[in-house]
CSV table of N, CA and C in Angstrom, one decimal:
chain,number,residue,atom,x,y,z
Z,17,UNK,N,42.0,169.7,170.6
Z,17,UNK,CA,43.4,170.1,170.4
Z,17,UNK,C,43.5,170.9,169.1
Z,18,UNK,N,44.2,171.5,169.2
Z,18,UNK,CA,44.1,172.9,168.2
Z,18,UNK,C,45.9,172.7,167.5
Z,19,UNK,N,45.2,172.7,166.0
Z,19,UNK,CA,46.7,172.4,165.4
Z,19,UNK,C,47.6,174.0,164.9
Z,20,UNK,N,48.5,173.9,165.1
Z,20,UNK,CA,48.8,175.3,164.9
Z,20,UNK,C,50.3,174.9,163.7
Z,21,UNK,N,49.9,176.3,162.9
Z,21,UNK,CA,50.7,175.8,161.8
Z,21,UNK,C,51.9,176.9,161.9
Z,22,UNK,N,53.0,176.6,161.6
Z,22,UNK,CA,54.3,177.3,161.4
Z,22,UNK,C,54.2,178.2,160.1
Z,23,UNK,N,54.4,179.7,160.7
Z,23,UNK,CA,54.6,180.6,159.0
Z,23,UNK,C,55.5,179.5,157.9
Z,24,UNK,N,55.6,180.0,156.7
Z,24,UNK,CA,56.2,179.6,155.7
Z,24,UNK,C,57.5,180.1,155.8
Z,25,UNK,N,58.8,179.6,155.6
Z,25,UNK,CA,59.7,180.7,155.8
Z,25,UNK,C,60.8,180.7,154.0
Z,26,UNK,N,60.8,182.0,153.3
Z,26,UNK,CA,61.6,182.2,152.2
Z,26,UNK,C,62.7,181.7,152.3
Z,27,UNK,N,62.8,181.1,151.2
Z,27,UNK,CA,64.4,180.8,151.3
Z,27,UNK,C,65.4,181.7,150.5
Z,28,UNK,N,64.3,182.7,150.2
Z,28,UNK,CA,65.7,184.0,149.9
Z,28,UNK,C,66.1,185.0,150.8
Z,29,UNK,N,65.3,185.0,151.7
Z,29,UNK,CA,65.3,186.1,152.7
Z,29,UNK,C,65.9,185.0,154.1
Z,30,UNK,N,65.2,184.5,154.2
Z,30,UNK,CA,65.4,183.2,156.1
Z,30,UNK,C,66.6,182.5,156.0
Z,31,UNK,N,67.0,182.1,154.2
Z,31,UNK,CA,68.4,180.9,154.7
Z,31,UNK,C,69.3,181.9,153.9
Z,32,UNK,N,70.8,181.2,154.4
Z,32,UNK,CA,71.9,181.7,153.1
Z,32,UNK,C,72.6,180.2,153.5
Z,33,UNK,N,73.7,180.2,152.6
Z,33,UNK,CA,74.1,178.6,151.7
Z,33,UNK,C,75.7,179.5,152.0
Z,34,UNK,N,76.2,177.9,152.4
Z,34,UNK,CA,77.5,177.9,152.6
Z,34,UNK,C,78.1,176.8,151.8
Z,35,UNK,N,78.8,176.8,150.7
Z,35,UNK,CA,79.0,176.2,150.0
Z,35,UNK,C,80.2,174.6,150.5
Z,36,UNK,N,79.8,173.8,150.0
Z,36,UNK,CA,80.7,172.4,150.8
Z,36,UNK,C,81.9,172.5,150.8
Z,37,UNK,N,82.9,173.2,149.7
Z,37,UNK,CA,84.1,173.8,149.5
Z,37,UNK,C,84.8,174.1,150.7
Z,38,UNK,N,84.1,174.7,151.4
Z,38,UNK,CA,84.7,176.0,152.2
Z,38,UNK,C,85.4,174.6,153.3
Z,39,UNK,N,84.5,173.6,153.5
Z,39,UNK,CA,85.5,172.4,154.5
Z,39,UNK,C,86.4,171.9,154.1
Z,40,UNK,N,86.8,171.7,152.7
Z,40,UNK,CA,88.0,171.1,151.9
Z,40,UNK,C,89.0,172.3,151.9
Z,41,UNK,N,88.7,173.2,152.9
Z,41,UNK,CA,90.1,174.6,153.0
Z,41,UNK,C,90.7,174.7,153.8
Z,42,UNK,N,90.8,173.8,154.9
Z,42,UNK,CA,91.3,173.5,155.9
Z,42,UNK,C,91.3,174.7,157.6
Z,43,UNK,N,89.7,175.2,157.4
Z,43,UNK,CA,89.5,176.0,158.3
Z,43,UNK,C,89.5,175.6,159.4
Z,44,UNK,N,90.0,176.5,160.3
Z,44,UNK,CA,89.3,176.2,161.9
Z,44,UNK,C,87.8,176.4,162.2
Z,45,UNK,N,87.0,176.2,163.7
Z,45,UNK,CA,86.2,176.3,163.7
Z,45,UNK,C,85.9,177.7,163.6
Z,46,UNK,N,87.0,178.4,164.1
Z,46,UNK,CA,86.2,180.0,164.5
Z,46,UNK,C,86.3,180.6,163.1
Z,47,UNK,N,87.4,180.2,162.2
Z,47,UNK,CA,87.4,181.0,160.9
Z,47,UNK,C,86.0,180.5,159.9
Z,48,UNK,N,85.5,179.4,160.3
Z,48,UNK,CA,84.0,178.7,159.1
Z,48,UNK,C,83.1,179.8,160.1
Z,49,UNK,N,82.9,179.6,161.6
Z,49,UNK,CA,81.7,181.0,162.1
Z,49,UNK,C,81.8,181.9,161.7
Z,50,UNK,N,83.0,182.9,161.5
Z,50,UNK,CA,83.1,184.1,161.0
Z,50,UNK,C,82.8,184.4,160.1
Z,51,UNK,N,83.0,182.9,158.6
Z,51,UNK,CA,82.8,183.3,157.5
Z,51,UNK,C,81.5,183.2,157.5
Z,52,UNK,N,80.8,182.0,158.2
Z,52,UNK,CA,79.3,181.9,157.8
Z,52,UNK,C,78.5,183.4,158.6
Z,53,UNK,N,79.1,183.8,159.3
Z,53,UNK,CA,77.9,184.9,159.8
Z,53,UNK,C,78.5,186.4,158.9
Z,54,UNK,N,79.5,186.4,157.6
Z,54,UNK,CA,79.6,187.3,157.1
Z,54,UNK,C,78.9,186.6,155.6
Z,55,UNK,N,78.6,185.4,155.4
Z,55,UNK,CA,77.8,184.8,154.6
Z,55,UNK,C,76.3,185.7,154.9
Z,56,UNK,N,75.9,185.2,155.9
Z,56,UNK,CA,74.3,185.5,156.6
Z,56,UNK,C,74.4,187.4,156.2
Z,57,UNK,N,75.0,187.7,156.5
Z,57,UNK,CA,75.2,189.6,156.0
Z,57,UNK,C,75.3,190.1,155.3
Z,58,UNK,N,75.7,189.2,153.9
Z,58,UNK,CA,76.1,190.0,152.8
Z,58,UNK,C,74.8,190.1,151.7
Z,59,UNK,N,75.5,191.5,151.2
Z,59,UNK,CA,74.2,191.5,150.2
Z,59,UNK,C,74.6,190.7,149.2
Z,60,UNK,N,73.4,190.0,148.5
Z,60,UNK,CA,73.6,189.3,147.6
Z,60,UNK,C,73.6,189.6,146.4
Z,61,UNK,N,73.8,191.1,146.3
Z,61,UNK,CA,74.1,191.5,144.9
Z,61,UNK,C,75.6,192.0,144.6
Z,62,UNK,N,75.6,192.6,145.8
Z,62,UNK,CA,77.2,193.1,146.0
Z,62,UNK,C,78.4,192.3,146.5
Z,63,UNK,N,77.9,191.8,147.3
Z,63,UNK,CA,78.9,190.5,147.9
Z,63,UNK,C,79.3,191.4,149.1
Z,64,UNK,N,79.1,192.1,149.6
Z,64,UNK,CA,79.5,192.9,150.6
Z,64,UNK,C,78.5,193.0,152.1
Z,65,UNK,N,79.3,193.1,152.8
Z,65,UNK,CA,79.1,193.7,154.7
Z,65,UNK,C,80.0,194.9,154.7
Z,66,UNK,N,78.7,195.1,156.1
Z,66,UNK,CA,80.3,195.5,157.2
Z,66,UNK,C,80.1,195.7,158.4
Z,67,UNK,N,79.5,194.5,158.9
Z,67,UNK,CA,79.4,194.5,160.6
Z,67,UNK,C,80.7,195.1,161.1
Z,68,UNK,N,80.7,194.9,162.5
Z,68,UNK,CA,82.0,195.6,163.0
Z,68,UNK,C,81.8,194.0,164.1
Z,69,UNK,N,83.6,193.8,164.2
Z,69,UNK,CA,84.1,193.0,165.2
Z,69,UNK,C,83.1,192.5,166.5
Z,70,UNK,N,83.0,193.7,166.7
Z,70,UNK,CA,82.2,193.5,168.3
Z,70,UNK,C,80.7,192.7,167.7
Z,71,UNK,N,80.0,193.0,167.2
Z,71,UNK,CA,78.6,192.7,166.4
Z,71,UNK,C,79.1,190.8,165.5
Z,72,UNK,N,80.1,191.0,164.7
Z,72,UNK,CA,80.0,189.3,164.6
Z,72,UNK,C,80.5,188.3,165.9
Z,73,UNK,N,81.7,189.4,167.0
Z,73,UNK,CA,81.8,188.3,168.1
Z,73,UNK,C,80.4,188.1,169.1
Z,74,UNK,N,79.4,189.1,169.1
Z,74,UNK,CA,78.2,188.7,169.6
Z,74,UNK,C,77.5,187.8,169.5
Z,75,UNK,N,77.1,187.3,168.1
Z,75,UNK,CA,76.5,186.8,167.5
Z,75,UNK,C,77.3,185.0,167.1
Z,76,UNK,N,78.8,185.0,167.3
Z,76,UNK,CA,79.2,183.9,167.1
Z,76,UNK,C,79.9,183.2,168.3
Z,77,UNK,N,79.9,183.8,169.5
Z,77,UNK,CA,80.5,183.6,171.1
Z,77,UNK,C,81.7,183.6,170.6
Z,78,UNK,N,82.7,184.7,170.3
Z,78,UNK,CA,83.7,185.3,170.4
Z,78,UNK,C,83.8,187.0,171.2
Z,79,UNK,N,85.4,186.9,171.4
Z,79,UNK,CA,85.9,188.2,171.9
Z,79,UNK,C,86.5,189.1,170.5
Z,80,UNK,N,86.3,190.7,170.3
Z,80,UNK,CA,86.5,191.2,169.1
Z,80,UNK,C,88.3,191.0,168.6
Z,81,UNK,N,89.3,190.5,169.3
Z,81,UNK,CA,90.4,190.2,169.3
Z,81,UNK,C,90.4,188.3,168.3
Z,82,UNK,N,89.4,187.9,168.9
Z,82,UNK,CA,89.6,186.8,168.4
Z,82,UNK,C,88.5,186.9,167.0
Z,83,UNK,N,87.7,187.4,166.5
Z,83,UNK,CA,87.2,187.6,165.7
Z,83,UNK,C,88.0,188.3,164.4
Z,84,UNK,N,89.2,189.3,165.2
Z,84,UNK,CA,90.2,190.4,164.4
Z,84,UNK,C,90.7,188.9,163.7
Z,85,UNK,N,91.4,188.5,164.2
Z,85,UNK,CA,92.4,186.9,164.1
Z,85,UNK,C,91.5,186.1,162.9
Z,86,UNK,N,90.6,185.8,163.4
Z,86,UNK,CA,90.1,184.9,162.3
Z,86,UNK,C,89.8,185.9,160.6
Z,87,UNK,N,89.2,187.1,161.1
Z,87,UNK,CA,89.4,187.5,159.9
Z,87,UNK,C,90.4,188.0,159.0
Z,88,UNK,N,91.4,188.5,159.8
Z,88,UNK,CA,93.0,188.2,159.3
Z,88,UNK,C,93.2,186.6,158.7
Z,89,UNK,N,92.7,185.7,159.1
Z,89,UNK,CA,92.9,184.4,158.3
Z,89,UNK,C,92.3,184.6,157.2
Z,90,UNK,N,91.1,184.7,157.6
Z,90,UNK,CA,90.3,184.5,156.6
Z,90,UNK,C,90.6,184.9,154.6
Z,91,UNK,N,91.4,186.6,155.5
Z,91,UNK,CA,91.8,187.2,153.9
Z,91,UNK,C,93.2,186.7,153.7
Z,92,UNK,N,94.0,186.2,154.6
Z,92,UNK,CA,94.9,185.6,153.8
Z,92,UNK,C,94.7,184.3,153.3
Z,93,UNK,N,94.0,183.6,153.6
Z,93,UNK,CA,93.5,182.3,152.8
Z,93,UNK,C,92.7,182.9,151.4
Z,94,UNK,N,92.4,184.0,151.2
Z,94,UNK,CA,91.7,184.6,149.9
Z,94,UNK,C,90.0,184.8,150.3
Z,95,UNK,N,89.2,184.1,151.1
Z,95,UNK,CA,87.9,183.6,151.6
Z,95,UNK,C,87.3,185.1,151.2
Z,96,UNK,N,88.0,186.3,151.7
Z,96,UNK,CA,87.3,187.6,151.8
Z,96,UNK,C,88.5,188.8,151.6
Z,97,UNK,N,87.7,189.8,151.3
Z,97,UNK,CA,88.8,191.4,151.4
Z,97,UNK,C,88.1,192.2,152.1
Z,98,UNK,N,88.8,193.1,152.4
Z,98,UNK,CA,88.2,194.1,153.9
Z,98,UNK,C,88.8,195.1,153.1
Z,99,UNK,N,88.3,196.2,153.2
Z,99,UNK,CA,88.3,197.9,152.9
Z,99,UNK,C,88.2,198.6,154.2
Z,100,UNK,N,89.2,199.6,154.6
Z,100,UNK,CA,88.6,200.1,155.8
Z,100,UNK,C,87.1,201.3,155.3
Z,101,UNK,N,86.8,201.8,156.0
Z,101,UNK,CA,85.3,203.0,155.8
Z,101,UNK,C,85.9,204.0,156.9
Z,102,UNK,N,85.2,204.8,156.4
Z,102,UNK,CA,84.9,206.2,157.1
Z,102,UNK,C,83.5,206.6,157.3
Z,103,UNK,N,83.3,207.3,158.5
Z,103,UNK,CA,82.2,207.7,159.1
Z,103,UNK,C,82.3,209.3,159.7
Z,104,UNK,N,81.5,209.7,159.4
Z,104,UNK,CA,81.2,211.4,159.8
Z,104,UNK,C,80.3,211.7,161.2
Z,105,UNK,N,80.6,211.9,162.1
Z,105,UNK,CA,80.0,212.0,163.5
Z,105,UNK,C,78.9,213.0,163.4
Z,106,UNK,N,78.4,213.1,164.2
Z,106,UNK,CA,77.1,214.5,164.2
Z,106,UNK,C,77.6,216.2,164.3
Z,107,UNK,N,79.1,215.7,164.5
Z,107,UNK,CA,79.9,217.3,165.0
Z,107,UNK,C,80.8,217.1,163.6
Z,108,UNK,N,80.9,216.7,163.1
Z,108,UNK,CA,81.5,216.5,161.5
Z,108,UNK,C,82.6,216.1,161.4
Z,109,UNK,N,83.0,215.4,162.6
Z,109,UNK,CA,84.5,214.5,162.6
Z,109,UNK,C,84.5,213.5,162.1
Z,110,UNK,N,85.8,213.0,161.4
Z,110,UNK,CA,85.7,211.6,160.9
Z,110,UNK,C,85.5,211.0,161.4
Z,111,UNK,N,85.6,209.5,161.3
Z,111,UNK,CA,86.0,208.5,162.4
Z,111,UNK,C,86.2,207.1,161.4
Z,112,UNK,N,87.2,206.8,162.0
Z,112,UNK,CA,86.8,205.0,161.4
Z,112,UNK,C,85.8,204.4,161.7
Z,113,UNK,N,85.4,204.0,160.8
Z,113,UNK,CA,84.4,203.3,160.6
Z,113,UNK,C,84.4,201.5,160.6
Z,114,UNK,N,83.5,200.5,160.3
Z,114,UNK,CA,83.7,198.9,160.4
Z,114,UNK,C,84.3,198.8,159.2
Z,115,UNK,N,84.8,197.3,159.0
Z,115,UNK,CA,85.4,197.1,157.8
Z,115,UNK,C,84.3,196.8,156.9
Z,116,UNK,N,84.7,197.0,155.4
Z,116,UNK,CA,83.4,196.1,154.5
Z,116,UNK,C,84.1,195.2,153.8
Z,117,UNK,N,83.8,194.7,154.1
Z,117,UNK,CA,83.6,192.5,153.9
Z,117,UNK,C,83.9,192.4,152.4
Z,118,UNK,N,84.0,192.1,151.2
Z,118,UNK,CA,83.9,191.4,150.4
Z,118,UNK,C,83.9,190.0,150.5
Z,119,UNK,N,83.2,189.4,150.2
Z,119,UNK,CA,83.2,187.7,149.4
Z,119,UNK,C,83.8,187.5,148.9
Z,120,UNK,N,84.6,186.5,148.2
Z,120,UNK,CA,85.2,186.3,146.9
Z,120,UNK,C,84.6,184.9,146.8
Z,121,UNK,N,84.4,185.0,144.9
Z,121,UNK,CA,83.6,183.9,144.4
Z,121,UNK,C,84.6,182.2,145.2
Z,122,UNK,N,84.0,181.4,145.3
Z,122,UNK,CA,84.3,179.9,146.0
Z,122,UNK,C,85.2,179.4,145.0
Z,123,UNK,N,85.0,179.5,143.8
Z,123,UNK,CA,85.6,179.0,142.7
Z,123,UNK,C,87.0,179.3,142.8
Z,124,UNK,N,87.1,180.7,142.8
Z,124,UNK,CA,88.5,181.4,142.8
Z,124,UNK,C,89.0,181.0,144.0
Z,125,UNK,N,88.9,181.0,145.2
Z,125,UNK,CA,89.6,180.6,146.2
Z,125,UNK,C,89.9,179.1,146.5
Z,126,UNK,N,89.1,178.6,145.4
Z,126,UNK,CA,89.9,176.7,145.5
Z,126,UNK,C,90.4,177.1,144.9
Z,127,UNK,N,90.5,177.5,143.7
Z,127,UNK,CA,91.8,177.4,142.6
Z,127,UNK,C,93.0,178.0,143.2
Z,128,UNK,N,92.9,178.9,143.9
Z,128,UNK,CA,94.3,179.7,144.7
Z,128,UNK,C,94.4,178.3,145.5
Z,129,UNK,N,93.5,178.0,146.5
Z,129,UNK,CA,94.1,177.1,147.3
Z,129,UNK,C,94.9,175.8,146.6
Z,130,UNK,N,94.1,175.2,145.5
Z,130,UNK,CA,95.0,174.1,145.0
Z,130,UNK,C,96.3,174.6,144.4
Z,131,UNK,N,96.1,175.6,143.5
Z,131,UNK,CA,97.3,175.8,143.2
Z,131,UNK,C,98.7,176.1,144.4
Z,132,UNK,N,98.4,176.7,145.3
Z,132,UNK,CA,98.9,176.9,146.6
Z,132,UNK,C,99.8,175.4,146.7
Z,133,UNK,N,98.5,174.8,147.5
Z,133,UNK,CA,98.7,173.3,147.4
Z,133,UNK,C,99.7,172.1,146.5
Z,134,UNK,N,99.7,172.9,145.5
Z,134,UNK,CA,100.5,171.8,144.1
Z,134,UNK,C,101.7,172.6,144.5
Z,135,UNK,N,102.3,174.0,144.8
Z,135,UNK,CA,103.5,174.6,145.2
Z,135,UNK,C,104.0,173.6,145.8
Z,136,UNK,N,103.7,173.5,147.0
Z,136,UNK,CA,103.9,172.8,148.1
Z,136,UNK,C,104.5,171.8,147.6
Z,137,UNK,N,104.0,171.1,147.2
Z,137,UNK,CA,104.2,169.7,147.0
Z,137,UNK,C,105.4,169.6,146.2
Z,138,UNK,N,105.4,170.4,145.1
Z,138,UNK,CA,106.8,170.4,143.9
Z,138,UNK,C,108.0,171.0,144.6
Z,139,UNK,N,107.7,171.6,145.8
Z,139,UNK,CA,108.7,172.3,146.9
Z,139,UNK,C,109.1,171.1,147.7
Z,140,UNK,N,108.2,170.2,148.4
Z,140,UNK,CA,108.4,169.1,149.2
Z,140,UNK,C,109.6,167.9,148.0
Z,141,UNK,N,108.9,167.2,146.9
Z,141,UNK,CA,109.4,166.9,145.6
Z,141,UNK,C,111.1,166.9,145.7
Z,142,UNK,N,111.0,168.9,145.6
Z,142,UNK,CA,112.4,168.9,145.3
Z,142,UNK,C,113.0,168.9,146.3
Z,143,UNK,N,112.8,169.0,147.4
Z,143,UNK,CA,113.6,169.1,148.3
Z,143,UNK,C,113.6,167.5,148.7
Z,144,UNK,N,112.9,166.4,148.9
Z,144,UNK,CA,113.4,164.9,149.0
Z,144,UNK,C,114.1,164.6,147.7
Z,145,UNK,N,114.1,165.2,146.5
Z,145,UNK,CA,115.4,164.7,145.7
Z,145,UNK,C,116.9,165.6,145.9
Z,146,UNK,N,116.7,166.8,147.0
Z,146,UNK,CA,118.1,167.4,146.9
Z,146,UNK,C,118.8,166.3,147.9
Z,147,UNK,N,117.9,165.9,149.1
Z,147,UNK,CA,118.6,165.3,150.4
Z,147,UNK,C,118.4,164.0,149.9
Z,148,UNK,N,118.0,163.3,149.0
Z,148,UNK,CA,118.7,162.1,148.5
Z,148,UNK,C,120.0,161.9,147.7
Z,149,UNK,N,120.0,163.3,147.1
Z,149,UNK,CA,121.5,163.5,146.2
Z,149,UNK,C,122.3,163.6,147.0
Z,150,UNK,N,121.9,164.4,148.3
Z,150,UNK,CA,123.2,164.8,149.2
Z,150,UNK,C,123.8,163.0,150.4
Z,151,UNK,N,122.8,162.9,149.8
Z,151,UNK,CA,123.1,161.1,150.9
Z,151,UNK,C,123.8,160.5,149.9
Z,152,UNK,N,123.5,160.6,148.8
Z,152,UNK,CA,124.2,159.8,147.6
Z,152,UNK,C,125.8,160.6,148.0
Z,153,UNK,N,126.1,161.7,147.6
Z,153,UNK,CA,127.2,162.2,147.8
Z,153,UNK,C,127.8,162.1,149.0
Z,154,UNK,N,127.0,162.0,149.9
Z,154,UNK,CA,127.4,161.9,151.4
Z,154,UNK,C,128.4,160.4,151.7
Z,155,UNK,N,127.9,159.5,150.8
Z,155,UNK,CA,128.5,158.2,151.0
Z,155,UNK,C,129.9,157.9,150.3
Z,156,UNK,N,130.2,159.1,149.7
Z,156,UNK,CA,131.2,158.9,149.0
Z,156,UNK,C,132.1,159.9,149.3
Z,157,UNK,N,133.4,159.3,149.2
Z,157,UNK,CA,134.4,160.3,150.0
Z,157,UNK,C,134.8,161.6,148.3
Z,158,UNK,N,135.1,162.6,149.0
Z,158,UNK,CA,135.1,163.8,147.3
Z,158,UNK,C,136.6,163.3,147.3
Z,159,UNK,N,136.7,163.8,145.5
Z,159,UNK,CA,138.1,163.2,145.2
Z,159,UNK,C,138.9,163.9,145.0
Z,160,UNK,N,138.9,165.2,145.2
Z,160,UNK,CA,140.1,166.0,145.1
Z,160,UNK,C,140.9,165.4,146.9
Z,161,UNK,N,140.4,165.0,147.4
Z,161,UNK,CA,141.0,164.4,149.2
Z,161,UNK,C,141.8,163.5,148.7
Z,162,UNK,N,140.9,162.2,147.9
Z,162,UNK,CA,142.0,161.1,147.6
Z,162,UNK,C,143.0,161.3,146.6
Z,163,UNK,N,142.7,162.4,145.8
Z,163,UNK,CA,143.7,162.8,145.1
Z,163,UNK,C,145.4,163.1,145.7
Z,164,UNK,N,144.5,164.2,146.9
Z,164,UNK,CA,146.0,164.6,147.7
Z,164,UNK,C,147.0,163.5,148.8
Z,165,UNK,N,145.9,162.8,148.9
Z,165,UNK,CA,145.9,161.7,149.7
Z,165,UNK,C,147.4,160.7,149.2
Z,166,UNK,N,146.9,160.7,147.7
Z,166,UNK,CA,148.2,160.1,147.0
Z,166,UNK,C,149.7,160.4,146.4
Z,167,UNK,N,149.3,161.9,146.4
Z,167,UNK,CA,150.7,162.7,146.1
Z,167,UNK,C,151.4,162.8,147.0
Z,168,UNK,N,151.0,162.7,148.2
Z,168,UNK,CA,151.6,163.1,149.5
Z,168,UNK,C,152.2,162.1,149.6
């Protein structure tokens, strides 16, 4: 029996790292595929792609409509920024071109997120002490009523 040995595989070129953060952001599943296969794409000096819709829904079992969607999530959660491109055909027409991807560092997008998050909450906050004030007030008849109440 003949042992057969597996190439070596780089771990700069063969893996890319999705950082543990990105599950504490409250993604769905299709928004973490999208981001990780624009992870697997980018250059790692630029922080940039720019697959096109059809090319990440292939590669992640999506339709380019549902791919559009997640990536629309994705940059309003902060995750990434899109630029549109332009492309010059062989007859010298423009054309739209795919989007290019930016990254944004992990760091920055928890900080937006928590801060986001702490909004929320001083928003939730005030609003359980306005409708406790208004129950407080609510239980009590207003006194310009009983005022009239008595002149009469």
């Amino acid at each position: 029996m003949m042992f057969q040995r597996w190439h070596k595989r780089d771990p700069e070129r063969d893996y890319f790292m999705v950082s543990n953060e990105v599950f504490c952001l409250g993604l769905n599943y299709g928004e973490i595929a999208v981001y990780a296969y624009l992870l697997r794409c980018e250059d790692r000096k630029t922080y940039q792609c720019y697959p096109s819709y059809r090319t990440i829904g292939k590669a992640v079992g999506m339709c380019e409509n549902t791919v559009r969607k997640n990536t629309l999530r994705l940059e309003e959660k902060g995750l990434i920024c899109t630029e549109p491109t332009m492309i010059t055909t062989k007859d010298g027409c423009p054309r739209n071109g795919s989007l290019l991807y930016t990254i944004r560092p992990i760091q920055e997008v928890l900080n937006s997120y928590y801060q986001r998050q702490l909004v929320q909450a001083e928003e939730a906050a005030a609003k359980a002490r306005a409708e406790k004030q208004l129950a407080k007030l609510g239980n009590r008849k207003p006194t310009h009523i009983e005022n009239e109440g008595v002149s009469a």
